[in-house]
Amino acid sequence: AQSVTQPDIHITVSEGASLELRCNYSYGATPYLFWYVQSPGQGLQLLLKYFSGDTLVQGIKGFEAEFKRSQSSFNLRKPSVHWSDAAEYFCAVGAAGGNTPLVFGKGTRLSVIA
Amino acid sequence: GAVVSQHPSRVICKSGTSVKIECRSLDFQATTMFWYRQFPKQSLMLMATSNEGSKATYEQGVEKDKFLINHASLTLSTLTVTSAHPEDSSFYICSARDSNQETQYFGPGTRLLVL
């Protein structure tokens, strides 16, 4: 069965500290992997995606993610968090072609403290 | 590029009325669009897959006669909540697939409140 697990429901980090949000997936075919961010009352914004090639992908706003096939993981990282990064983060997996719906994790809420 | 809009952003209606939500891909053509529903502090729940020129595919448990989906063009899909009830109050989000990038882009969402 296809699934995405985000083990951390809520994470709090200090501004300027590093961040890692975990994502594990279960997918029968070659996965396409995505990270989206959602601010309160807003839609989802694509941070980055992985289809193939270099397993370390760079995204917007200074985020990066690393695909590790052996661990079925696609963790999101940022070296120095800004207060504006506080939001809900969703990891998603889909099939090649994009015609099938994405499978989303339950999300990780990030809080940033001074 | 890859912008998806939704209209309206917020709507309040009386119970029993119908509400139409539009989802547009502004700078790309989308043969496939998806409609999601999101409850507070929860993830997105897929309601249906909308394919241009054909009937939508609904997820199990979603009433197709209550949530009417029309995908009449490559840039527009509409979701109509018919005979809305308070339990239909939710945040509805659409996404559109950019076939050139094999990526789904999301609209800003529509907050529906049924009184």
JSON list of C-alpha atoms in Angstrom, two decimals:
[
{"chain": "A", "resi": 1, "resn": "ALA", "atom": "CA", "xyz": [0.00, 0.00, 0.00]},
{"chain": "A", "resi": 2, "resn": "GLN", "atom": "CA", "xyz": [1.11, 3.50, -0.70]},
{"chain": "A", "resi": 3, "resn": "SER", "atom": "CA", "xyz": [1.71, 5.64, 2.35]},
{"chain": "A", "resi": 4, "resn": "VAL", "atom": "CA", "xyz": [3.71, 8.51, 3.69]},
{"chain": "A", "resi": 5, "resn": "THR", "atom": "CA", "xyz": [4.71, 8.82, 7.31]},
{"chain": "A", "resi": 6, "resn": "GLN", "atom": "CA", "xyz": [5.76, 12.02, 8.96]},
{"chain": "A", "resi": 7, "resn": "PRO", "atom": "CA", "xyz": [6.66, 10.86, 12.46]},
{"chain": "A", "resi": 8, "resn": "ASP", "atom": "CA", "xyz": [6.76, 14.29, 14.03]},
{"chain": "A", "resi": 9, "resn": "ILE", "atom": "CA", "xyz": [3.43, 16.03, 14.49]},
{"chain": "A", "resi": 10, "resn": "HIS", "atom": "CA", "xyz": [4.92, 19.19, 15.93]},
{"chain": "A", "resi": 11, "resn": "ILE", "atom": "CA", "xyz": [8.48, 20.48, 16.11]},
{"chain": "A", "resi": 12, "resn": "THR", "atom": "CA", "xyz": [9.73, 23.62, 17.81]},
{"chain": "A", "resi": 13, "resn": "VAL", "atom": "CA", "xyz": [13.10, 25.09, 16.93]},
{"chain": "A", "resi": 14, "resn": "SER", "atom": "CA", "xyz": [14.89, 28.27, 17.81]},
{"chain": "A", "resi": 15, "resn": "GLU", "atom": "CA", "xyz": [15.42, 30.88, 15.15]},
{"chain": "A", "resi": 16, "resn": "GLY", "atom": "CA", "xyz": [18.80, 30.33, 13.55]},
{"chain": "A", "resi": 17, "resn": "ALA", "atom": "CA", "xyz": [18.94, 26.67, 14.49]},
{"chain": "A", "resi": 18, "resn": "SER", "atom": "CA", "xyz": [19.05, 23.88, 11.96]},
{"chain": "A", "resi": 19, "resn": "LEU", "atom": "CA", "xyz": [15.97, 21.89, 11.01]},
{"chain": "A", "resi": 20, "resn": "GLU", "atom": "CA", "xyz": [15.26, 18.41, 9.80]},
{"chain": "A", "resi": 21, "resn": "LEU", "atom": "CA", "xyz": [11.74, 17.15, 9.10]},
{"chain": "A", "resi": 22, "resn": "ARG", "atom": "CA", "xyz": [11.41, 13.45, 8.60]},
{"chain": "A", "resi": 23, "resn": "CYS", "atom": "CA", "xyz": [9.47, 11.67, 5.90]},
{"chain": "A", "resi": 24, "resn": "ASN", "atom": "CA", "xyz": [9.26, 7.97, 5.15]},
{"chain": "A", "resi": 25, "resn": "TYR", "atom": "CA", "xyz": [7.30, 6.50, 2.30]},
{"chain": "A", "resi": 26, "resn": "SER", "atom": "CA", "xyz": [6.00, 3.20, 1.08]},
{"chain": "A", "resi": 27, "resn": "TYR", "atom": "CA", "xyz": [5.41, 3.04, -2.66]},
{"chain": "A", "resi": 28, "resn": "GLY", "atom": "CA", "xyz": [5.23, 0.18, -5.10]},
{"chain": "A", "resi": 29, "resn": "ALA", "atom": "CA", "xyz": [6.74, 1.94, -8.09]},
{"chain": "A", "resi": 30, "resn": "THR", "atom": "CA", "xyz": [9.51, 4.44, -8.57]},
{"chain": "A", "resi": 31, "resn": "PRO", "atom": "CA", "xyz": [8.38, 7.34, -6.41]},
{"chain": "A", "resi": 32, "resn": "TYR", "atom": "CA", "xyz": [8.19, 10.97, -7.24]},
{"chain": "A", "resi": 33, "resn": "LEU", "atom": "CA", "xyz": [8.65, 12.83, -3.95]},
{"chain": "A", "resi": 34, "resn": "PHE", "atom": "CA", "xyz": [7.56, 16.30, -2.94]},
{"chain": "A", "resi": 35, "resn": "TRP", "atom": "CA", "xyz": [7.63, 18.66, -0.01]},
{"chain": "A", "resi": 36, "resn": "TYR", "atom": "CA", "xyz": [4.96, 21.34, 0.29]},
{"chain": "A", "resi": 37, "resn": "VAL", "atom": "CA", "xyz": [4.54, 24.09, 2.87]},
{"chain": "A", "resi": 38, "resn": "GLN", "atom": "CA", "xyz": [1.24, 25.53, 4.02]},
{"chain": "A", "resi": 39, "resn": "SER", "atom": "CA", "xyz": [0.79, 28.72, 6.00]},
{"chain": "A", "resi": 40, "resn": "PRO", "atom": "CA", "xyz": [-2.42, 29.11, 8.02]},
{"chain": "A", "resi": 41, "resn": "GLY", "atom": "CA", "xyz": [-5.45, 29.58, 5.81]},
{"chain": "A", "resi": 42, "resn": "GLN", "atom": "CA", "xyz": [-3.42, 29.23, 2.65]},
{"chain": "A", "resi": 43, "resn": "GLY", "atom": "CA", "xyz": [-2.93, 26.67, -0.05]},
{"chain": "A", "resi": 44, "resn": "LEU", "atom": "CA", "xyz": [0.16, 24.53, -0.48]},
{"chain": "A", "resi": 45, "resn": "GLN", "atom": "CA", "xyz": [3.37, 25.85, -1.93]},
{"chain": "A", "resi": 46, "resn": "LEU", "atom": "CA", "xyz": [5.85, 23.50, -3.55]},
{"chain": "A", "resi": 47, "resn": "LEU", "atom": "CA", "xyz": [9.23, 23.62, -1.81]},
{"chain": "A", "resi": 48, "resn": "LEU", "atom": "CA", "xyz": [11.06, 21.01, -3.81]},
{"chain": "A", "resi": 49, "resn": "LYS", "atom": "CA", "xyz": [10.66, 17.75, -5.65]},
{"chain": "A", "resi": 50, "resn": "TYR", "atom": "CA", "xyz": [12.67, 14.66, -6.53]},
{"chain": "A", "resi": 51, "resn": "PHE", "atom": "CA", "xyz": [12.13, 12.63, -9.66]},
{"chain": "A", "resi": 52, "resn": "SER", "atom": "CA", "xyz": [15.51, 11.12, -10.44]},
{"chain": "A", "resi": 53, "resn": "GLY", "atom": "CA", "xyz": [19.21, 11.91, -10.57]},
{"chain": "A", "resi": 54, "resn": "ASP", "atom": "CA", "xyz": [21.08, 13.65, -7.77]},
{"chain": "A", "resi": 55, "resn": "THR", "atom": "CA", "xyz": [19.57, 12.48, -4.52]},
{"chain": "A", "resi": 56, "resn": "LEU", "atom": "CA", "xyz": [20.15, 15.82, -2.82]},
{"chain": "A", "resi": 57, "resn": "VAL", "atom": "CA", "xyz": [17.70, 18.36, -4.17]},
{"chain": "A", "resi": 58, "resn": "GLN", "atom": "CA", "xyz": [17.61, 22.05, -3.53]},
{"chain": "A", "resi": 59, "resn": "GLY", "atom": "CA", "xyz": [14.39, 23.95, -3.17]},
{"chain": "A", "resi": 60, "resn": "ILE", "atom": "CA", "xyz": [13.13, 27.41, -2.51]},
{"chain": "A", "resi": 61, "resn": "LYS", "atom": "CA", "xyz": [13.63, 29.39, 0.69]},
{"chain": "A", "resi": 62, "resn": "GLY", "atom": "CA", "xyz": [16.91, 27.63, 1.45]},
{"chain": "A", "resi": 63, "resn": "PHE", "atom": "CA", "xyz": [15.40, 24.17, 1.90]},
{"chain": "A", "resi": 64, "resn": "GLU", "atom": "CA", "xyz": [16.94, 20.95, 0.69]},
{"chain": "A", "resi": 65, "resn": "ALA", "atom": "CA", "xyz": [15.96, 17.31, 0.87]},
{"chain": "A", "resi": 66, "resn": "GLU", "atom": "CA", "xyz": [17.82, 14.07, 0.46]},
{"chain": "A", "resi": 67, "resn": "PHE", "atom": "CA", "xyz": [16.35, 10.94, -1.10]},
{"chain": "A", "resi": 68, "resn": "LYS", "atom": "CA", "xyz": [17.61, 7.75, 0.48]},
{"chain": "A", "resi": 69, "resn": "ARG", "atom": "CA", "xyz": [16.20, 4.75, -1.30]},
{"chain": "A", "resi": 70, "resn": "SER", "atom": "CA", "xyz": [17.63, 2.25, 1.19]},
{"chain": "A", "resi": 71, "resn": "GLN", "atom": "CA", "xyz": [15.79, 3.97, 4.01]},
{"chain": "A", "resi": 72, "resn": "SER", "atom": "CA", "xyz": [12.69, 4.94, 2.00]},
{"chain": "A", "resi": 73, "resn": "SER", "atom": "CA", "xyz": [13.18, 8.44, 3.30]},
{"chain": "A", "resi": 74, "resn": "PHE", "atom": "CA", "xyz": [13.04, 11.95, 1.94]},
{"chain": "A", "resi": 75, "resn": "ASN", "atom": "CA", "xyz": [13.92, 14.24, 4.84]},
{"chain": "A", "resi": 76, "resn": "LEU", "atom": "CA", "xyz": [13.70, 17.99, 4.55]},
{"chain": "A", "resi": 77, "resn": "ARG", "atom": "CA", "xyz": [16.47, 20.16, 5.94]},
{"chain": "A", "resi": 78, "resn": "LYS", "atom": "CA", "xyz": [17.35, 23.78, 6.42]},
{"chain": "A", "resi": 79, "resn": "PRO", "atom": "CA", "xyz": [20.61, 24.94, 8.00]},
{"chain": "A", "resi": 80, "resn": "SER", "atom": "CA", "xyz": [19.22, 28.06, 9.67]},
{"chain": "A", "resi": 81, "resn": "VAL", "atom": "CA", "xyz": [15.53, 28.53, 10.37]},
{"chain": "A", "resi": 82, "resn": "HIS", "atom": "CA", "xyz": [13.82, 31.90, 10.13]},
{"chain": "A", "resi": 83, "resn": "TRP", "atom": "CA", "xyz": [10.71, 32.91, 12.05]},
{"chain": "A", "resi": 84, "resn": "SER", "atom": "CA", "xyz": [8.82, 33.09, 8.75]},
{"chain": "A", "resi": 85, "resn": "ASP", "atom": "CA", "xyz": [9.37, 29.35, 8.26]},
{"chain": "A", "resi": 86, "resn": "ALA", "atom": "CA", "xyz": [6.75, 28.59, 10.90]},
{"chain": "A", "resi": 87, "resn": "ALA", "atom": "CA", "xyz": [4.08, 26.66, 9.01]},
{"chain": "A", "resi": 88, "resn": "GLU", "atom": "CA", "xyz": [2.76, 23.18, 8.26]},
{"chain": "A", "resi": 89, "resn": "TYR", "atom": "CA", "xyz": [4.95, 20.98, 6.12]},
{"chain": "A", "resi": 90, "resn": "PHE", "atom": "CA", "xyz": [3.65, 18.10, 4.04]},
{"chain": "A", "resi": 91, "resn": "CYS", "atom": "CA", "xyz": [5.61, 15.34, 2.40]},
{"chain": "A", "resi": 92, "resn": "ALA", "atom": "CA", "xyz": [3.94, 13.65, -0.57]},
{"chain": "A", "resi": 93, "resn": "VAL", "atom": "CA", "xyz": [4.64, 10.81, -2.97]},
{"chain": "A", "resi": 94, "resn": "GLY", "atom": "CA", "xyz": [3.27, 10.20, -6.42]},
{"chain": "A", "resi": 95, "resn": "ALA", "atom": "CA", "xyz": [3.76, 8.15, -9.52]},
{"chain": "A", "resi": 96, "resn": "ALA", "atom": "CA", "xyz": [5.64, 9.17, -12.63]},
{"chain": "A", "resi": 97, "resn": "GLY", "atom": "CA", "xyz": [3.46, 11.15, -15.00]},
{"chain": "A", "resi": 98, "resn": "GLY", "atom": "CA", "xyz": [1.55, 12.98, -12.32]},
{"chain": "A", "resi": 99, "resn": "ASN", "atom": "CA", "xyz": [-1.88, 11.81, -13.37]},
{"chain": "A", "resi": 100, "resn": "THR", "atom": "CA", "xyz": [-2.49, 9.96, -10.17]},
{"chain": "A", "resi": 101, "resn": "PRO", "atom": "CA", "xyz": [-3.26, 11.75, -6.94]},
{"chain": "A", "resi": 102, "resn": "LEU", "atom": "CA", "xyz": [-0.47, 12.43, -4.52]},
{"chain": "A", "resi": 103, "resn": "VAL", "atom": "CA", "xyz": [-0.38, 10.55, -1.25]},
{"chain": "A", "resi": 104, "resn": "PHE", "atom": "CA", "xyz": [0.23, 12.97, 1.58]},
{"chain": "A", "resi": 105, "resn": "GLY", "atom": "CA", "xyz": [1.68, 12.56, 5.01]},
{"chain": "A", "resi": 106, "resn": "LYS", "atom": "CA", "xyz": [-0.25, 13.99, 7.94]},
{"chain": "A", "resi": 107, "resn": "GLY", "atom": "CA", "xyz": [2.02, 16.98, 8.13]},
{"chain": "A", "resi": 108, "resn": "THR", "atom": "CA", "xyz": [4.49, 18.41, 10.61]},
{"chain": "A", "resi": 109, "resn": "ARG", "atom": "CA", "xyz": [3.77, 21.71, 12.24]},
{"chain": "A", "resi": 110, "resn": "LEU", "atom": "CA", "xyz": [6.88, 23.82, 12.71]},
{"chain": "A", "resi": 111, "resn": "SER", "atom": "CA", "xyz": [7.02, 26.46, 15.40]},
{"chain": "A", "resi": 112, "resn": "VAL", "atom": "CA", "xyz": [9.94, 28.87, 15.59]},
{"chain": "A", "resi": 113, "resn": "ILE", "atom": "CA", "xyz": [10.87, 30.59, 18.82]},
{"chain": "A", "resi": 114, "resn": "ALA", "atom": "CA", "xyz": [13.16, 33.53, 19.36]},
{"chain": "B", "resi": 1, "resn": "GLY", "atom": "CA", "xyz": [4.90, 30.33, -13.61]},
{"chain": "B", "resi": 2, "resn": "ALA", "atom": "CA", "xyz": [2.68, 27.44, -12.52]},
{"chain": "B", "resi": 3, "resn": "VAL", "atom": "CA", "xyz": [0.05, 29.48, -10.75]},
{"chain": "B", "resi": 4, "resn": "VAL", "atom": "CA", "xyz": [-3.30, 28.07, -9.73]},
{"chain": "B", "resi": 5, "resn": "SER", "atom": "CA", "xyz": [-6.10, 30.33, -8.60]},
{"chain": "B", "resi": 6, "resn": "GLN", "atom": "CA", "xyz": [-9.30, 29.60, -6.75]},
{"chain": "B", "resi": 7, "resn": "HIS", "atom": "CA", "xyz": [-12.41, 31.67, -6.51]},
{"chain": "B", "resi": 8, "resn": "PRO", "atom": "CA", "xyz": [-13.92, 32.59, -4.17]},
{"chain": "B", "resi": 9, "resn": "SER", "atom": "CA", "xyz": [-11.37, 32.54, -1.38]},
{"chain": "B", "resi": 10, "resn": "ARG", "atom": "CA", "xyz": [-14.12, 32.62, 1.24]},
{"chain": "B", "resi": 11, "resn": "VAL", "atom": "CA", "xyz": [-17.82, 32.01, 1.03]},
{"chain": "B", "resi": 12, "resn": "ILE", "atom": "CA", "xyz": [-20.60, 31.98, 3.59]},
{"chain": "B", "resi": 13, "resn": "CYS", "atom": "CA", "xyz": [-23.93, 30.51, 2.57]},
{"chain": "B", "resi": 14, "resn": "LYS", "atom": "CA", "xyz": [-27.19, 29.38, 4.04]},
{"chain": "B", "resi": 15, "resn": "SER", "atom": "CA", "xyz": [-27.97, 25.74, 4.52]},
{"chain": "B", "resi": 16, "resn": "GLY", "atom": "CA", "xyz": [-29.67, 24.27, 1.47]},
{"chain": "B", "resi": 17, "resn": "THR", "atom": "CA", "xyz": [-28.06, 26.53, -1.09]},
{"chain": "B", "resi": 18, "resn": "SER", "atom": "CA", "xyz": [-25.43, 25.54, -3.65]},
{"chain": "B", "resi": 19, "resn": "VAL", "atom": "CA", "xyz": [-21.95, 26.95, -3.89]},
{"chain": "B", "resi": 20, "resn": "LYS", "atom": "CA", "xyz": [-19.62, 26.84, -6.89]},
{"chain": "B", "resi": 21, "resn": "ILE", "atom": "CA", "xyz": [-15.85, 26.98, -6.48]},
{"chain": "B", "resi": 22, "resn": "GLU", "atom": "CA", "xyz": [-13.61, 27.62, -9.46]},
{"chain": "B", "resi": 23, "resn": "CYS", "atom": "CA", "xyz": [-10.08, 26.37, -9.92]},
{"chain": "B", "resi": 24, "resn": "ARG", "atom": "CA", "xyz": [-7.99, 27.83, -12.73]},
{"chain": "B", "resi": 25, "resn": "SER", "atom": "CA", "xyz": [-4.50, 27.12, -13.97]},
{"chain": "B", "resi": 26, "resn": "LEU", "atom": "CA", "xyz": [-3.31, 30.55, -15.05]},
{"chain": "B", "resi": 27, "resn": "ASP", "atom": "CA", "xyz": [-0.19, 29.86, -17.06]},
{"chain": "B", "resi": 28, "resn": "PHE", "atom": "CA", "xyz": [-0.34, 26.23, -18.04]},
{"chain": "B", "resi": 29, "resn": "GLN", "atom": "CA", "xyz": [-2.81, 23.70, -19.31]},
{"chain": "B", "resi": 30, "resn": "ALA", "atom": "CA", "xyz": [-4.03, 21.09, -16.90]},
{"chain": "B", "resi": 31, "resn": "THR", "atom": "CA", "xyz": [-5.61, 17.94, -18.25]},
{"chain": "B", "resi": 32, "resn": "THR", "atom": "CA", "xyz": [-5.94, 16.70, -14.71]},
{"chain": "B", "resi": 33, "resn": "MET", "atom": "CA", "xyz": [-7.03, 18.57, -11.63]},
{"chain": "B", "resi": 34, "resn": "PHE", "atom": "CA", "xyz": [-7.63, 17.28, -8.13]},
{"chain": "B", "resi": 35, "resn": "TRP", "atom": "CA", "xyz": [-10.02, 18.44, -5.43]},
{"chain": "B", "resi": 36, "resn": "TYR", "atom": "CA", "xyz": [-9.13, 18.08, -1.77]},
{"chain": "B", "resi": 37, "resn": "ARG", "atom": "CA", "xyz": [-10.84, 18.84, 1.47]},
{"chain": "B", "resi": 38, "resn": "GLN", "atom": "CA", "xyz": [-8.93, 19.79, 4.58]},
{"chain": "B", "resi": 39, "resn": "PHE", "atom": "CA", "xyz": [-10.25, 19.78, 8.12]},
{"chain": "B", "resi": 40, "resn": "PRO", "atom": "CA", "xyz": [-8.60, 21.94, 10.79]},
{"chain": "B", "resi": 41, "resn": "LYS", "atom": "CA", "xyz": [-5.14, 20.77, 11.73]},
{"chain": "B", "resi": 42, "resn": "GLN", "atom": "CA", "xyz": [-5.37, 17.77, 9.42]},
{"chain": "B", "resi": 43, "resn": "SER", "atom": "CA", "xyz": [-3.87, 16.69, 6.16]},
{"chain": "B", "resi": 44, "resn": "LEU", "atom": "CA", "xyz": [-5.53, 16.92, 2.79]},
{"chain": "B", "resi": 45, "resn": "MET", "atom": "CA", "xyz": [-8.24, 14.42, 1.94]},
{"chain": "B", "resi": 46, "resn": "LEU", "atom": "CA", "xyz": [-8.61, 13.69, -1.75]},
{"chain": "B", "resi": 47, "resn": "MET", "atom": "CA", "xyz": [-12.19, 14.04, -2.91]},
{"chain": "B", "resi": 48, "resn": "ALA", "atom": "CA", "xyz": [-11.97, 13.50, -6.63]},
{"chain": "B", "resi": 49, "resn": "THR", "atom": "CA", "xyz": [-9.83, 13.52, -9.73]},
{"chain": "B", "resi": 50, "resn": "SER", "atom": "CA", "xyz": [-11.06, 15.73, -12.52]},
{"chain": "B", "resi": 51, "resn": "ASN", "atom": "CA", "xyz": [-10.06, 15.00, -16.11]},
{"chain": "B", "resi": 52, "resn": "GLU", "atom": "CA", "xyz": [-10.75, 17.47, -18.87]},
{"chain": "B", "resi": 53, "resn": "GLY", "atom": "CA", "xyz": [-13.63, 16.39, -21.03]},
{"chain": "B", "resi": 54, "resn": "SER", "atom": "CA", "xyz": [-14.60, 13.36, -19.01]},
{"chain": "B", "resi": 55, "resn": "LYS", "atom": "CA", "xyz": [-16.37, 12.46, -15.79]},
{"chain": "B", "resi": 56, "resn": "ALA", "atom": "CA", "xyz": [-14.60, 12.94, -12.52]},
{"chain": "B", "resi": 57, "resn": "THR", "atom": "CA", "xyz": [-13.39, 10.02, -10.50]},
{"chain": "B", "resi": 58, "resn": "TYR", "atom": "CA", "xyz": [-14.58, 10.21, -6.92]},
{"chain": "B", "resi": 59, "resn": "GLU", "atom": "CA", "xyz": [-12.92, 8.72, -3.88]},
{"chain": "B", "resi": 60, "resn": "GLN", "atom": "CA", "xyz": [-14.78, 6.24, -1.78]},
{"chain": "B", "resi": 61, "resn": "GLY", "atom": "CA", "xyz": [-17.24, 7.92, 0.52]},
{"chain": "B", "resi": 62, "resn": "VAL", "atom": "CA", "xyz": [-17.52, 11.14, -1.49]},
{"chain": "B", "resi": 63, "resn": "GLU", "atom": "CA", "xyz": [-21.02, 11.69, -2.85]},
{"chain": "B", "resi": 64, "resn": "LYS", "atom": "CA", "xyz": [-20.78, 12.56, -6.53]},
{"chain": "B", "resi": 65, "resn": "ASP", "atom": "CA", "xyz": [-24.29, 14.02, -6.58]},
{"chain": "B", "resi": 66, "resn": "LYS", "atom": "CA", "xyz": [-23.44, 16.34, -3.73]},
{"chain": "B", "resi": 67, "resn": "PHE", "atom": "CA", "xyz": [-20.03, 17.43, -4.97]},
{"chain": "B", "resi": 68, "resn": "LEU", "atom": "CA", "xyz": [-20.44, 18.09, -8.68]},
{"chain": "B", "resi": 69, "resn": "ILE", "atom": "CA", "xyz": [-17.22, 18.47, -10.61]},
{"chain": "B", "resi": 70, "resn": "ASN", "atom": "CA", "xyz": [-16.93, 19.87, -14.09]},
{"chain": "B", "resi": 71, "resn": "HIS", "atom": "CA", "xyz": [-13.68, 20.15, -16.03]},
{"chain": "B", "resi": 72, "resn": "ALA", "atom": "CA", "xyz": [-14.83, 21.81, -19.21]},
{"chain": "B", "resi": 73, "resn": "SER", "atom": "CA", "xyz": [-11.54, 23.26, -20.36]},
{"chain": "B", "resi": 74, "resn": "LEU", "atom": "CA", "xyz": [-7.81, 22.72, -19.92]},
{"chain": "B", "resi": 75, "resn": "THR", "atom": "CA", "xyz": [-7.60, 25.61, -17.49]},
{"chain": "B", "resi": 76, "resn": "LEU", "atom": "CA", "xyz": [-10.80, 25.43, -15.48]},
{"chain": "B", "resi": 77, "resn": "SER", "atom": "CA", "xyz": [-12.39, 22.95, -13.12]},
{"chain": "B", "resi": 78, "resn": "THR", "atom": "CA", "xyz": [-15.36, 23.71, -10.91]},
{"chain": "B", "resi": 79, "resn": "LEU", "atom": "CA", "xyz": [-16.63, 22.09, -7.75]},
{"chain": "B", "resi": 80, "resn": "THR", "atom": "CA", "xyz": [-20.25, 22.70, -6.84]},
{"chain": "B", "resi": 81, "resn": "VAL", "atom": "CA", "xyz": [-21.41, 21.83, -3.37]},
{"chain": "B", "resi": 82, "resn": "THR", "atom": "CA", "xyz": [-25.11, 21.20, -3.79]},
{"chain": "B", "resi": 83, "resn": "SER", "atom": "CA", "xyz": [-27.66, 21.66, -1.02]},
{"chain": "B", "resi": 84, "resn": "ALA", "atom": "CA", "xyz": [-24.90, 22.59, 1.38]},
{"chain": "B", "resi": 85, "resn": "HIS", "atom": "CA", "xyz": [-25.18, 21.70, 5.05]},
{"chain": "B", "resi": 86, "resn": "PRO", "atom": "CA", "xyz": [-23.14, 22.89, 8.03]},
{"chain": "B", "resi": 87, "resn": "GLU", "atom": "CA", "xyz": [-21.10, 19.68, 7.97]},
{"chain": "B", "resi": 88, "resn": "ASP", "atom": "CA", "xyz": [-19.86, 20.68, 4.50]},
{"chain": "B", "resi": 89, "resn": "SER", "atom": "CA", "xyz": [-18.08, 23.63, 6.05]},
{"chain": "B", "resi": 90, "resn": "SER", "atom": "CA", "xyz": [-14.42, 23.11, 5.35]},
{"chain": "B", "resi": 91, "resn": "PHE", "atom": "CA", "xyz": [-11.36, 24.28, 3.47]},
{"chain": "B", "resi": 92, "resn": "TYR", "atom": "CA", "xyz": [-11.42, 23.11, -0.13]},
{"chain": "B", "resi": 93, "resn": "ILE", "atom": "CA", "xyz": [-8.19, 23.05, -2.13]},
{"chain": "B", "resi": 94, "resn": "CYS", "atom": "CA", "xyz": [-7.64, 22.21, -5.75]},
{"chain": "B", "resi": 95, "resn": "SER", "atom": "CA", "xyz": [-4.47, 21.24, -7.53]},
{"chain": "B", "resi": 96, "resn": "ALA", "atom": "CA", "xyz": [-3.63, 21.17, -11.20]},
{"chain": "B", "resi": 97, "resn": "ARG", "atom": "CA", "xyz": [-1.11, 18.97, -12.90]},
{"chain": "B", "resi": 98, "resn": "ASP", "atom": "CA", "xyz": [1.37, 20.70, -15.15]},
{"chain": "B", "resi": 99, "resn": "SER", "atom": "CA", "xyz": [2.11, 17.97, -17.65]},
{"chain": "B", "resi": 100, "resn": "ASN", "atom": "CA", "xyz": [5.32, 19.65, -18.76]},
{"chain": "B", "resi": 101, "resn": "GLN", "atom": "CA", "xyz": [6.71, 19.38, -15.26]},
{"chain": "B", "resi": 102, "resn": "GLU", "atom": "CA", "xyz": [4.85, 16.35, -13.99]},
{"chain": "B", "resi": 103, "resn": "THR", "atom": "CA", "xyz": [4.10, 18.35, -10.88]},
{"chain": "B", "resi": 104, "resn": "GLN", "atom": "CA", "xyz": [0.91, 19.33, -9.12]},
{"chain": "B", "resi": 105, "resn": "TYR", "atom": "CA", "xyz": [0.46, 22.95, -8.15]},
{"chain": "B", "resi": 106, "resn": "PHE", "atom": "CA", "xyz": [-2.07, 23.96, -5.55]},
{"chain": "B", "resi": 107, "resn": "GLY", "atom": "CA", "xyz": [-4.58, 26.73, -5.39]},
{"chain": "B", "resi": 108, "resn": "PRO", "atom": "CA", "xyz": [-4.84, 29.00, -2.33]},
{"chain": "B", "resi": 109, "resn": "GLY", "atom": "CA", "xyz": [-7.95, 27.24, -1.09]},
{"chain": "B", "resi": 110, "resn": "THR", "atom": "CA", "xyz": [-11.57, 28.21, -0.49]},
{"chain": "B", "resi": 111, "resn": "ARG", "atom": "CA", "xyz": [-12.99, 28.49, 3.00]},
{"chain": "B", "resi": 112, "resn": "LEU", "atom": "CA", "xyz": [-16.64, 27.46, 2.99]},
{"chain": "B", "resi": 113, "resn": "LEU", "atom": "CA", "xyz": [-18.90, 28.19, 5.93]},
{"chain": "B", "resi": 114, "resn": "VAL", "atom": "CA", "xyz": [-22.46, 26.92, 5.82]},
{"chain": "B", "resi": 115, "resn": "LEU", "atom": "CA", "xyz": [-24.83, 28.45, 8.34]}
]
